mmCIF file of C-alpha atoms and ligand atoms in Angstrom:
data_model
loop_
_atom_site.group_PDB
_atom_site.id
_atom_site.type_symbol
_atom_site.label_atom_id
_atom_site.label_comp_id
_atom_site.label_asym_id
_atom_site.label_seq_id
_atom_site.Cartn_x
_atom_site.Cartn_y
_atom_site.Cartn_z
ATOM 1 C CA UNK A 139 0.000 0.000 0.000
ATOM 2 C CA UNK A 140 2.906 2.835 1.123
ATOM 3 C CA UNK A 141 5.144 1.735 -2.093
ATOM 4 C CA UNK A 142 1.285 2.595 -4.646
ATOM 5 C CA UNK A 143 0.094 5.272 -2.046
ATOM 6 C CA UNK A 144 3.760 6.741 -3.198
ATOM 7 C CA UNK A 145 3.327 6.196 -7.017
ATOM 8 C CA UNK A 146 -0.214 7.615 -7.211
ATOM 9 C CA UNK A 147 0.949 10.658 -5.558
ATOM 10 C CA UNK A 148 3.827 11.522 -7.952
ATOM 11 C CA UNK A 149 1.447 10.510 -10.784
ATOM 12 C CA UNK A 150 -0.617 13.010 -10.011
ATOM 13 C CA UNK A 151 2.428 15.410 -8.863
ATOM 14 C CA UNK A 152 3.641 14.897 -12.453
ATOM 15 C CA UNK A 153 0.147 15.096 -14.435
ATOM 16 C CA UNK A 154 -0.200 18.840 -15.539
ATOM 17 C CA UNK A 155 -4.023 18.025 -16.354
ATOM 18 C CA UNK A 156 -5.603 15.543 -13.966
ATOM 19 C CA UNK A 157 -9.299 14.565 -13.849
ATOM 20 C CA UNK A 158 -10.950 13.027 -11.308
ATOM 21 C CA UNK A 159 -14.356 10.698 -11.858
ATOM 22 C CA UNK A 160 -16.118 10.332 -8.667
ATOM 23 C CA UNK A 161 -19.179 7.735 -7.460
ATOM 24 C CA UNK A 162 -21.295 7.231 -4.339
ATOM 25 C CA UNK A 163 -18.729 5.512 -3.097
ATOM 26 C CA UNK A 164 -17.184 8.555 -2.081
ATOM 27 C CA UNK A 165 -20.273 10.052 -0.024
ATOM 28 C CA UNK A 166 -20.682 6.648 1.473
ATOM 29 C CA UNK A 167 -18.908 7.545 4.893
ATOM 30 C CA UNK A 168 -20.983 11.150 5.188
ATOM 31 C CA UNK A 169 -23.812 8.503 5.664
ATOM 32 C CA UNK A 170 -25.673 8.037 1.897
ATOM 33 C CA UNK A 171 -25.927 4.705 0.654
ATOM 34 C CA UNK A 172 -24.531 3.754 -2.539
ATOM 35 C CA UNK A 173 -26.547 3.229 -5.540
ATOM 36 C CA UNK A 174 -25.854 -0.546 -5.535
ATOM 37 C CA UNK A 175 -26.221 -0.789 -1.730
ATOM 38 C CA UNK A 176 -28.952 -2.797 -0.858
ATOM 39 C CA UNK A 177 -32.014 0.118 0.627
ATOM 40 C CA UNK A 178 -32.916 -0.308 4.252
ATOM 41 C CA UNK A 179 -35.969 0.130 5.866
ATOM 42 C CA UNK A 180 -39.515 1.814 4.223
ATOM 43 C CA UNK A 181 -37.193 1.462 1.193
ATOM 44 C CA UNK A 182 -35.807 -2.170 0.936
ATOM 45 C CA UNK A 183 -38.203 -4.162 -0.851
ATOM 46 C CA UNK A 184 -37.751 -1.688 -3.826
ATOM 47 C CA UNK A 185 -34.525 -1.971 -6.434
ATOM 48 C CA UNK A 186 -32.970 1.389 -7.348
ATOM 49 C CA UNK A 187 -32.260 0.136 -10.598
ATOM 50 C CA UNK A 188 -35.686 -0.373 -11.392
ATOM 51 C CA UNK A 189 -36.947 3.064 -9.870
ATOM 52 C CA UNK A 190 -34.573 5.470 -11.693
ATOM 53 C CA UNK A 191 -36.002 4.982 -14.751
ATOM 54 C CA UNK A 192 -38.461 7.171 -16.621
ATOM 55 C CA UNK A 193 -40.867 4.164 -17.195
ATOM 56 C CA UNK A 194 -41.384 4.067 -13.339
ATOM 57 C CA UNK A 195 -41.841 7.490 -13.063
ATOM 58 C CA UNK A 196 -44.788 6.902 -15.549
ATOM 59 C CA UNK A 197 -46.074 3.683 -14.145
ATOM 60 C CA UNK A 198 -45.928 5.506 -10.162
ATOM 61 C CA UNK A 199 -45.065 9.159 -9.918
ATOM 62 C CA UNK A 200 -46.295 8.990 -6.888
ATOM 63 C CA UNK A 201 -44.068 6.083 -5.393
ATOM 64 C CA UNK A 202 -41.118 7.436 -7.486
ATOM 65 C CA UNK A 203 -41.205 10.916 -6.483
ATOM 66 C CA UNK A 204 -41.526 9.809 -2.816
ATOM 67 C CA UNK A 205 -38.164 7.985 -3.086
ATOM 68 C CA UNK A 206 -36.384 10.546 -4.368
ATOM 69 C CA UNK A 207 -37.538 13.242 -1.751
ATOM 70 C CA UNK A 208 -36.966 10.775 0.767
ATOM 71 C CA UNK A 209 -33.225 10.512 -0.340
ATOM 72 C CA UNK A 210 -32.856 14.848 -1.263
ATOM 73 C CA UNK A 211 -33.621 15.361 2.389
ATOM 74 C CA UNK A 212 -31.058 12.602 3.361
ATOM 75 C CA UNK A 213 -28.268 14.424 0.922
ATOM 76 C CA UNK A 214 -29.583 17.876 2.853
ATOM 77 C CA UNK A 215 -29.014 16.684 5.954
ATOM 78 C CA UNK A 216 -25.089 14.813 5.130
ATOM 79 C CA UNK A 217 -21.925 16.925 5.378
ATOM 80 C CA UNK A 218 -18.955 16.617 3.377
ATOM 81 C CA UNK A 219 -16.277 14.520 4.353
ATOM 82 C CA UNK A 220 -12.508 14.142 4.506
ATOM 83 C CA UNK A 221 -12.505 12.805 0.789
ATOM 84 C CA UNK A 222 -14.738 15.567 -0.453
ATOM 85 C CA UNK A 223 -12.740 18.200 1.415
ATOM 86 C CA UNK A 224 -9.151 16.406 0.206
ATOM 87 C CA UNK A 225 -10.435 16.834 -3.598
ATOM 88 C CA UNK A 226 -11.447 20.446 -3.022
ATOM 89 C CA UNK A 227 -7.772 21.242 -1.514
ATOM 90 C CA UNK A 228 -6.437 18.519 -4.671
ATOM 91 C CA UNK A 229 -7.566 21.161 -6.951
ATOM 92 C CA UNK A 230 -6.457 24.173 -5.443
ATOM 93 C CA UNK A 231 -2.524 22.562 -4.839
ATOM 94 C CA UNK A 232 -3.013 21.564 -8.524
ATOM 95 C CA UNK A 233 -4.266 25.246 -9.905
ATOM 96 C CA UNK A 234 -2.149 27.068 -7.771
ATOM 97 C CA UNK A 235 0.761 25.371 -9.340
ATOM 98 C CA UNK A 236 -0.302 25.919 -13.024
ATOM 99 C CA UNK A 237 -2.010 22.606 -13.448
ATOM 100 C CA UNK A 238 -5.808 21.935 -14.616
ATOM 101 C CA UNK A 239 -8.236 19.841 -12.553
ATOM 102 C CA UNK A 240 -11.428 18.692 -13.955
ATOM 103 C CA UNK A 241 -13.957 16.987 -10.868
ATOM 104 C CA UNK A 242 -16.349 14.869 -13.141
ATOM 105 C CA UNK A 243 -19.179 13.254 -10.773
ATOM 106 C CA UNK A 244 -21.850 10.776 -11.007
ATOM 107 C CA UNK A 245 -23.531 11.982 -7.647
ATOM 108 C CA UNK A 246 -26.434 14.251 -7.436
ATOM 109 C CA UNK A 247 -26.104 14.937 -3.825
ATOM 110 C CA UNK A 248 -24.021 18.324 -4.482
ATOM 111 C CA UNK A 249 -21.480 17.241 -1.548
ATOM 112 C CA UNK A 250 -18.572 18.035 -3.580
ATOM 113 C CA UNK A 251 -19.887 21.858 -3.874
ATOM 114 C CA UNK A 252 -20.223 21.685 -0.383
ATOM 115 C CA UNK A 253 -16.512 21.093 0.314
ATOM 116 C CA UNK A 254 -15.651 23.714 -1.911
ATOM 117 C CA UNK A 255 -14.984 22.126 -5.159
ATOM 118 C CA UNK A 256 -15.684 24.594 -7.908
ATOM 119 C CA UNK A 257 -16.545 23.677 -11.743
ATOM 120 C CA UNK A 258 -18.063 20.109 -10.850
ATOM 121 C CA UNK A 259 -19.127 18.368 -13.916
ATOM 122 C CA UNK A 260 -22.432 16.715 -13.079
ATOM 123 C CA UNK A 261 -23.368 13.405 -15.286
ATOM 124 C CA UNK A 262 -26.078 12.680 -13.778
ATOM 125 C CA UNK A 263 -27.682 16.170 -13.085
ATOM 126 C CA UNK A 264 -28.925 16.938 -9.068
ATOM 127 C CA UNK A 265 -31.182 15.914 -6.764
ATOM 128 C CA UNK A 266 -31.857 19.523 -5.584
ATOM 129 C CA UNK A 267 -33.336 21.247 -8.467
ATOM 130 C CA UNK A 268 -36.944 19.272 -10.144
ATOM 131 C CA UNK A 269 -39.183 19.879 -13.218
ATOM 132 C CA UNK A 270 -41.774 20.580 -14.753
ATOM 133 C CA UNK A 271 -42.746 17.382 -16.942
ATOM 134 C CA UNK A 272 -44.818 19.734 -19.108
ATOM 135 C CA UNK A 273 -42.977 23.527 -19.340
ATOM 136 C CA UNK A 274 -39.335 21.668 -18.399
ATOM 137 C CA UNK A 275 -38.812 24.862 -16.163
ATOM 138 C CA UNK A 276 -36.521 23.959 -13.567
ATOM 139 C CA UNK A 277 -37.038 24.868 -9.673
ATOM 140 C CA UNK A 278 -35.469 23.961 -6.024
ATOM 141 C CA UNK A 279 -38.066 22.228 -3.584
ATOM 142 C CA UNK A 280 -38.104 23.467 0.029
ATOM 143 C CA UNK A 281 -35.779 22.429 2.486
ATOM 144 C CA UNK A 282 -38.253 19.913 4.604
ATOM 145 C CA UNK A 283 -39.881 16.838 3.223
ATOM 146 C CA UNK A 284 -42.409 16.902 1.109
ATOM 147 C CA UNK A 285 -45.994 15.401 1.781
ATOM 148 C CA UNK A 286 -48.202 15.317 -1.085
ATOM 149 C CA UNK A 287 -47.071 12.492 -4.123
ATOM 150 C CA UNK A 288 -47.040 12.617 -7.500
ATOM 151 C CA UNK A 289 -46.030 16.565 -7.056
ATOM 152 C CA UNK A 290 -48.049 18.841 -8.955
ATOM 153 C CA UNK A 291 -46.584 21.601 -10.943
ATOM 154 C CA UNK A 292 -47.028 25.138 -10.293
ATOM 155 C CA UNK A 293 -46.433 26.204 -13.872
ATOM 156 C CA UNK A 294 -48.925 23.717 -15.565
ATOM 157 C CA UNK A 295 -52.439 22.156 -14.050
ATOM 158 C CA UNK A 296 -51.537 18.863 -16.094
ATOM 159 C CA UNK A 297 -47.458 18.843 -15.564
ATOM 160 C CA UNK A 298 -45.847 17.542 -12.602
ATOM 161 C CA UNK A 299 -41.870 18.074 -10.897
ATOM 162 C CA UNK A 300 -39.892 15.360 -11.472
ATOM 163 C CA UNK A 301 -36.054 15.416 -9.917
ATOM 164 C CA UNK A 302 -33.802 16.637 -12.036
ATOM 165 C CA UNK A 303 -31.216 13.605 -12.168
ATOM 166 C CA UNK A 304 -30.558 11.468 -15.466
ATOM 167 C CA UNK A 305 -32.413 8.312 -15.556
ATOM 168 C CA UNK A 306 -31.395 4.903 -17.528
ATOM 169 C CA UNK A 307 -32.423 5.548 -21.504
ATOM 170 C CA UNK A 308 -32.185 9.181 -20.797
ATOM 171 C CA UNK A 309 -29.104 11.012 -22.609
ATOM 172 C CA UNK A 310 -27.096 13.265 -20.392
ATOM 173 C CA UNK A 311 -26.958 16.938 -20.336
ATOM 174 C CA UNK A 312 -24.903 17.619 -23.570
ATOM 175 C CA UNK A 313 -22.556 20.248 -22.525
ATOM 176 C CA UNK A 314 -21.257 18.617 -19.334
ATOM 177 C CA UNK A 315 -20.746 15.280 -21.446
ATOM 178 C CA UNK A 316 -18.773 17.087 -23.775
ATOM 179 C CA UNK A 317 -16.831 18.580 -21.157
ATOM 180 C CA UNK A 318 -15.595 15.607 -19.674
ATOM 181 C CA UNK A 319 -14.948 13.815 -22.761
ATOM 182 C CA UNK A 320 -12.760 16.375 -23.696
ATOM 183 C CA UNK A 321 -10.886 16.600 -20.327
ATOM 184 C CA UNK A 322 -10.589 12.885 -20.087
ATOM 185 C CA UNK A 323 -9.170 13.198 -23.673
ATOM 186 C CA UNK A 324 -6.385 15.693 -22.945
ATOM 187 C CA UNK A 325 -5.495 14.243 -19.142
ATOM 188 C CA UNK A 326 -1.924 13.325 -18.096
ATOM 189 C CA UNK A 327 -3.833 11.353 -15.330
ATOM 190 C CA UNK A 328 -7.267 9.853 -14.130
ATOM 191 C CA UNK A 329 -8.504 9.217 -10.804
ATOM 192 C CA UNK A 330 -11.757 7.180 -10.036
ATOM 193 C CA UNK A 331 -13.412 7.190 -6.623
ATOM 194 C CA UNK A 332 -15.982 5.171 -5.227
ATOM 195 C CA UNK A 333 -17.531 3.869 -8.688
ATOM 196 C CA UNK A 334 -18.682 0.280 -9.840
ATOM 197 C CA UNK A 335 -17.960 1.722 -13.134
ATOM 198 C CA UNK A 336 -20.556 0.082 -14.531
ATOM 199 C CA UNK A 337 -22.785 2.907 -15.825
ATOM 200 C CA UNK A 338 -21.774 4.964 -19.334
ATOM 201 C CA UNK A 339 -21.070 6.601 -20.855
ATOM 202 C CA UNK A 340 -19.385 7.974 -17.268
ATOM 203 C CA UNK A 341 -17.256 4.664 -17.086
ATOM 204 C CA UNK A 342 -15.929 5.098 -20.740
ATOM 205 C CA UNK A 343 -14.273 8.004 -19.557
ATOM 206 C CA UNK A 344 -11.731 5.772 -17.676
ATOM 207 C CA UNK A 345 -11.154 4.217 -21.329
ATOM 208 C CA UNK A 346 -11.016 7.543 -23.019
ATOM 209 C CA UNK A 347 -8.359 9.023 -20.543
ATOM 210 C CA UNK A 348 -5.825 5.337 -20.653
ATOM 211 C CA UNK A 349 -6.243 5.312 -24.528
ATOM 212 C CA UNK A 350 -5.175 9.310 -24.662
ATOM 213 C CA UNK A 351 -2.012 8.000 -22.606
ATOM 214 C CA UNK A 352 -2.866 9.176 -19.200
ATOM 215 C CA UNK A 353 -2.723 6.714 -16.100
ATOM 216 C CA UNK A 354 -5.162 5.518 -14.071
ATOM 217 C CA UNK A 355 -5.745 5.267 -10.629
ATOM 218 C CA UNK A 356 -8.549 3.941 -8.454
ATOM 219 C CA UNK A 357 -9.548 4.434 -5.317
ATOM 220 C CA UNK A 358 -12.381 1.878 -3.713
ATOM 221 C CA UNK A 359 -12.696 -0.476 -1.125
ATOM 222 C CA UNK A 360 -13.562 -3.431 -3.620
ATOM 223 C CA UNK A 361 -12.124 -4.262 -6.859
ATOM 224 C CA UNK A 362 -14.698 -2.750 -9.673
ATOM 225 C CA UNK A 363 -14.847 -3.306 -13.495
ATOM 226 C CA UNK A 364 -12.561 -1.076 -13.932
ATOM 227 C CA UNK A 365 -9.961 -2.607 -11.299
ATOM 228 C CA UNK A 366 -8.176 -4.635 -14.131
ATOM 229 C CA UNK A 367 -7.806 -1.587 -16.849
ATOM 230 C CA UNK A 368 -6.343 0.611 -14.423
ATOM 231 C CA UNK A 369 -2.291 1.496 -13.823
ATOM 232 C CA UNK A 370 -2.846 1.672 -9.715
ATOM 233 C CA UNK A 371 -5.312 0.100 -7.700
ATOM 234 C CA UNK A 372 -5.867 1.472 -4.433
ATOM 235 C CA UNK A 373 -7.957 -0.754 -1.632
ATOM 236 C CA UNK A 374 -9.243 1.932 0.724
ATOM 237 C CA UNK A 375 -12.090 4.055 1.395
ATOM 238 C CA UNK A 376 -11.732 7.415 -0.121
ATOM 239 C CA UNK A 377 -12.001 9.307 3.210
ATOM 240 C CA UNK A 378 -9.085 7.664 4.403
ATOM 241 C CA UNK A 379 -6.465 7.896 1.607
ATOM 242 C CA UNK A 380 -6.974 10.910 -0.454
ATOM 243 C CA UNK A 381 -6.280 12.940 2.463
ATOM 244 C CA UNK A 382 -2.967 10.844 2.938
ATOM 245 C CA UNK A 383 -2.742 10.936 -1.039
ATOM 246 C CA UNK A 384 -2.629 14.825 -0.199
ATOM 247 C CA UNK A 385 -0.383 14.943 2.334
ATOM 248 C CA UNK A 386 2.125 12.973 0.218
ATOM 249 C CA UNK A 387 2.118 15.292 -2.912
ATOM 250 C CA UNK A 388 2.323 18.560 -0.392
ATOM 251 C CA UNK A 389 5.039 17.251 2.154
HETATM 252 C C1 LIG B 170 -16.511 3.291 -1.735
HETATM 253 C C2 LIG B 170 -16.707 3.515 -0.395
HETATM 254 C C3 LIG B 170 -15.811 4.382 0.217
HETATM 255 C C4 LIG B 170 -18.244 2.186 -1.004
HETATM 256 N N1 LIG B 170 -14.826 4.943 -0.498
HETATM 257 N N2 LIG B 170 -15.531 3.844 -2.420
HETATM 258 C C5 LIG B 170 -22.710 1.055 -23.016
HETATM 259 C C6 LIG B 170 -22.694 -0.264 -22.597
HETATM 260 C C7 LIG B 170 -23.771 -0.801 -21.877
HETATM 261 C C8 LIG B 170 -24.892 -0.022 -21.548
HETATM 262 C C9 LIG B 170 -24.895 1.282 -21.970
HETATM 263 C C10 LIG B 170 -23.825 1.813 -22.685
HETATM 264 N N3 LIG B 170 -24.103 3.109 -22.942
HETATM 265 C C11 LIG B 170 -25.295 3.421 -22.369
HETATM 266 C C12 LIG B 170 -25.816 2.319 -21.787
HETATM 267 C C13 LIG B 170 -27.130 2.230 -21.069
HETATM 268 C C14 LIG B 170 -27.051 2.715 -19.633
HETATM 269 C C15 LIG B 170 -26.028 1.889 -18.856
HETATM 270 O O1 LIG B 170 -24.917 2.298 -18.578
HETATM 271 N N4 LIG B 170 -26.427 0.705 -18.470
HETATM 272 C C16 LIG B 170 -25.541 -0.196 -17.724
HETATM 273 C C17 LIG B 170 -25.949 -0.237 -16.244
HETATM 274 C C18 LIG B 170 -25.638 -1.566 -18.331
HETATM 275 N N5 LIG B 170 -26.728 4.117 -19.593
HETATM 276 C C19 LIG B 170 -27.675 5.047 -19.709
HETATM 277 O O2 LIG B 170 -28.842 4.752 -19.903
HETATM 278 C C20 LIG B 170 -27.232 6.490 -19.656
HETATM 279 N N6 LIG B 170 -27.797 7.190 -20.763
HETATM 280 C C21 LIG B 170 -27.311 7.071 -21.993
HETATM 281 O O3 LIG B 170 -26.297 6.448 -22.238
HETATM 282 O O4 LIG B 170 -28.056 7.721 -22.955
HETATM 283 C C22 LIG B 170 -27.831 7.373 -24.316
HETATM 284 C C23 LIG B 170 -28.397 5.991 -24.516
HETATM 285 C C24 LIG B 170 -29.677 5.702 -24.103
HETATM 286 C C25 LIG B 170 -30.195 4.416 -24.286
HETATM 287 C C26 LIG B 170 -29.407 3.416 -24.837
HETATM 288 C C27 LIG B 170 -28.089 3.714 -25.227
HETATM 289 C C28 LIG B 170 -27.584 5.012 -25.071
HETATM 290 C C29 LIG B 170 -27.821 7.177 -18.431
HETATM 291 C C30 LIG B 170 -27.219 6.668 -17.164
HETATM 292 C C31 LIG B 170 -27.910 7.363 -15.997
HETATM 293 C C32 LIG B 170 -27.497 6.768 -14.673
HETATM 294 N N7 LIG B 170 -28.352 7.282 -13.661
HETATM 295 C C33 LIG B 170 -28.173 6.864 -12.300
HETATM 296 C C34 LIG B 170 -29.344 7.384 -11.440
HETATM 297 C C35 LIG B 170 -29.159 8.869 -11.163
HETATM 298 C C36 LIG B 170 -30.207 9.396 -10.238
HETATM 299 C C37 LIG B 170 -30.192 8.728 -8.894
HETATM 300 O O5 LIG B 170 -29.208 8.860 -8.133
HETATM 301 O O6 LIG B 170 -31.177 8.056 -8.581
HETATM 302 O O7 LIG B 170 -26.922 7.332 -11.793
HETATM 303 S S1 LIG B 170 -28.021 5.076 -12.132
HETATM 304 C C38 LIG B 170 -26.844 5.129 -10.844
HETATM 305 O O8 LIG B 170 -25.596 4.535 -11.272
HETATM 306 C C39 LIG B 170 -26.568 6.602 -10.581
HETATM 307 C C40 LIG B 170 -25.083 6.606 -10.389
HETATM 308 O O9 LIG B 170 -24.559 7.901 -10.633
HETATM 309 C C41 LIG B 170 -24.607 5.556 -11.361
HETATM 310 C C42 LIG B 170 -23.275 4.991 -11.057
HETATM 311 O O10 LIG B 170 -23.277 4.348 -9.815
HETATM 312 P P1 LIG B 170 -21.985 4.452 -8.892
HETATM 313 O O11 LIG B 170 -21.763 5.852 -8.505
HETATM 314 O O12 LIG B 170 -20.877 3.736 -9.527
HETATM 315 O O13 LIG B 170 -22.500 3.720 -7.559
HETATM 316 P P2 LIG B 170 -22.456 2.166 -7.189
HETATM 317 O O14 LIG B 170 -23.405 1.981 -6.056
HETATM 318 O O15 LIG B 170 -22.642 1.297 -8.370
HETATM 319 O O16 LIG B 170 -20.956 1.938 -6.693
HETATM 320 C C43 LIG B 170 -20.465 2.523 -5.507
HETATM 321 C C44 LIG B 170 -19.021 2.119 -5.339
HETATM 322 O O17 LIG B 170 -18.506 2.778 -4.191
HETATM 323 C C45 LIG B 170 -18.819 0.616 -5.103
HETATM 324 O O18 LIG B 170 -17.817 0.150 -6.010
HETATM 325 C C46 LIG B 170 -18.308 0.534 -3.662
HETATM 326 O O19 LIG B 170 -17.349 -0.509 -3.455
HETATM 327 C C47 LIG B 170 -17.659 1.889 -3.509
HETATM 328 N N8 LIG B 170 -17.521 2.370 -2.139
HETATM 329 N N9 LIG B 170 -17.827 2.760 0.014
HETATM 330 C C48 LIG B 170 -14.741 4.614 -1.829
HETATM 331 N N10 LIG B 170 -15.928 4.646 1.553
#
């Protein structure tokens, strides 16, 4: 562990454009569960697979929309932790010595934000902001839970708000794609935390970065399907070594 704690941090020492492609795994210890986590309570007869889809939301908006308030008040109510704040200081050591950092993210739970990381890329849109299935205006809910399901739409007696996260068979927002694509493309190095990598097109990124010549690094408890395509494979959980990662490319 010491001798590839040691190598990832001079990879990324060395790397003048380093991107960084992030999972639940990494809000795991500020309490959410991971999408592949089995649910617990009210919640764990149903599979999160089959409720992020837009064909449940049409079977049961109610059911659906109840989930995912149910989980935006859990992602109000979780702080940042010691890997979110590590990546936020990552890319200031790595701006304020000329480098680029791109923070790419499958989470909607805006954590990273919270820690202070600025210019997040988010695949898979946010939990925070819904809309309107008929206008596609987009709007924050309140802070407290909601009580009333399927959620009717201010804007439009027949619309109702539906989160604003990508579901399977649903393309993702265009621009922010593009933008990681094209980081990904140009990095010297790629770091993924707390993925399966079993989603795209956010896994393919971890393909697009290796072909472009940049190595790869991964950070997760478990090996993933990514484990045996990357350069350094590193068995932790991400609040415990990218602060140490840190400290080793500042000492
Ligand atoms: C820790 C830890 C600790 C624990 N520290 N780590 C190419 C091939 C095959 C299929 C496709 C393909 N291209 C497109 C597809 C179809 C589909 C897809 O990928 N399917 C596969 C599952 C088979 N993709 C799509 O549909 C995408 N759209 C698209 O491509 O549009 C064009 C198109 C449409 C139709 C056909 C073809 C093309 C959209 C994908 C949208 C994904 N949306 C979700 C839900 C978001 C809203 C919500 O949160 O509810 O995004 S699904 C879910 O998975 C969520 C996540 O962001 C995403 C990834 O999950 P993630 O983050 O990896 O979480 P887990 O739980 O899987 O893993 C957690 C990891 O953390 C584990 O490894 C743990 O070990 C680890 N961990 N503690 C570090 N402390």
């Amino acid at each position: 562990m010491e001798a590839l704690l040691d190598r990832a941090a001079s990879v990324l020492s060395a790397a003048k454009r380093v991107v960084v492609l992030t999972g639940a795994g990494i809000s795991a210890e500020s309490g959410i569960r991971t999408f592949r986590d089995t649910m617990e309570g009210l919640w764990k007869e149903f599979d999160p697979q089959t409720l992020a889809t837009p064909q449940a939301f049409a079977a049961d908006p109610a059911l659906v929309s109840r989930w995912y308030d149910h989980r935006r008040i859990g992602c109000l109510h979780a702080e940042p932790n010691p890997g979110h704040a590590a990546l936020a200081q990552l890319q200031q050591t790595l701006l304020g010595r000329g480098g680029s950092f791109t923070l790419v993210t499958q989470n909607v739970d805006r954590l990273h934000q919270r820690a202070g990381s600025t210019g997040v890329l988010e695949l898979h849109g946010n939990i925070h902001i819904w809309r309107c299935t008929r206008t596609g205006r987009e709007m924050p809910l309140p802070p407290e839970p909601l009580t009333e399901f399927p959620i009717r739409s201010p804007l439009d007696p027949a619309g109702l708000l539906r989160p604003g996260v990508v579901w399977f068979g649903e393309t993702l927002p265009a621009e922010t794609l593009l933008a990681a694509e094209e980081a990904a493309s140009a990095a010297g190095a790629l770091l993924t935390i707390g993925t399966s990598a079993v989603v795209y097109p956010a896994a393919g990124l971890i393909d697009l970065a290796a072909a472009a010549g940049a190595t790869t690094i991964e950070i997760n408890p478990t090996t993933t399907a990514a484990s045996s395509r990357v350069d350094v494979v590193l068995i932790a959980k991400a609040g415990l070594v990218l602060p140490e990662l840190l400290r080793r490319m500042t000492r």
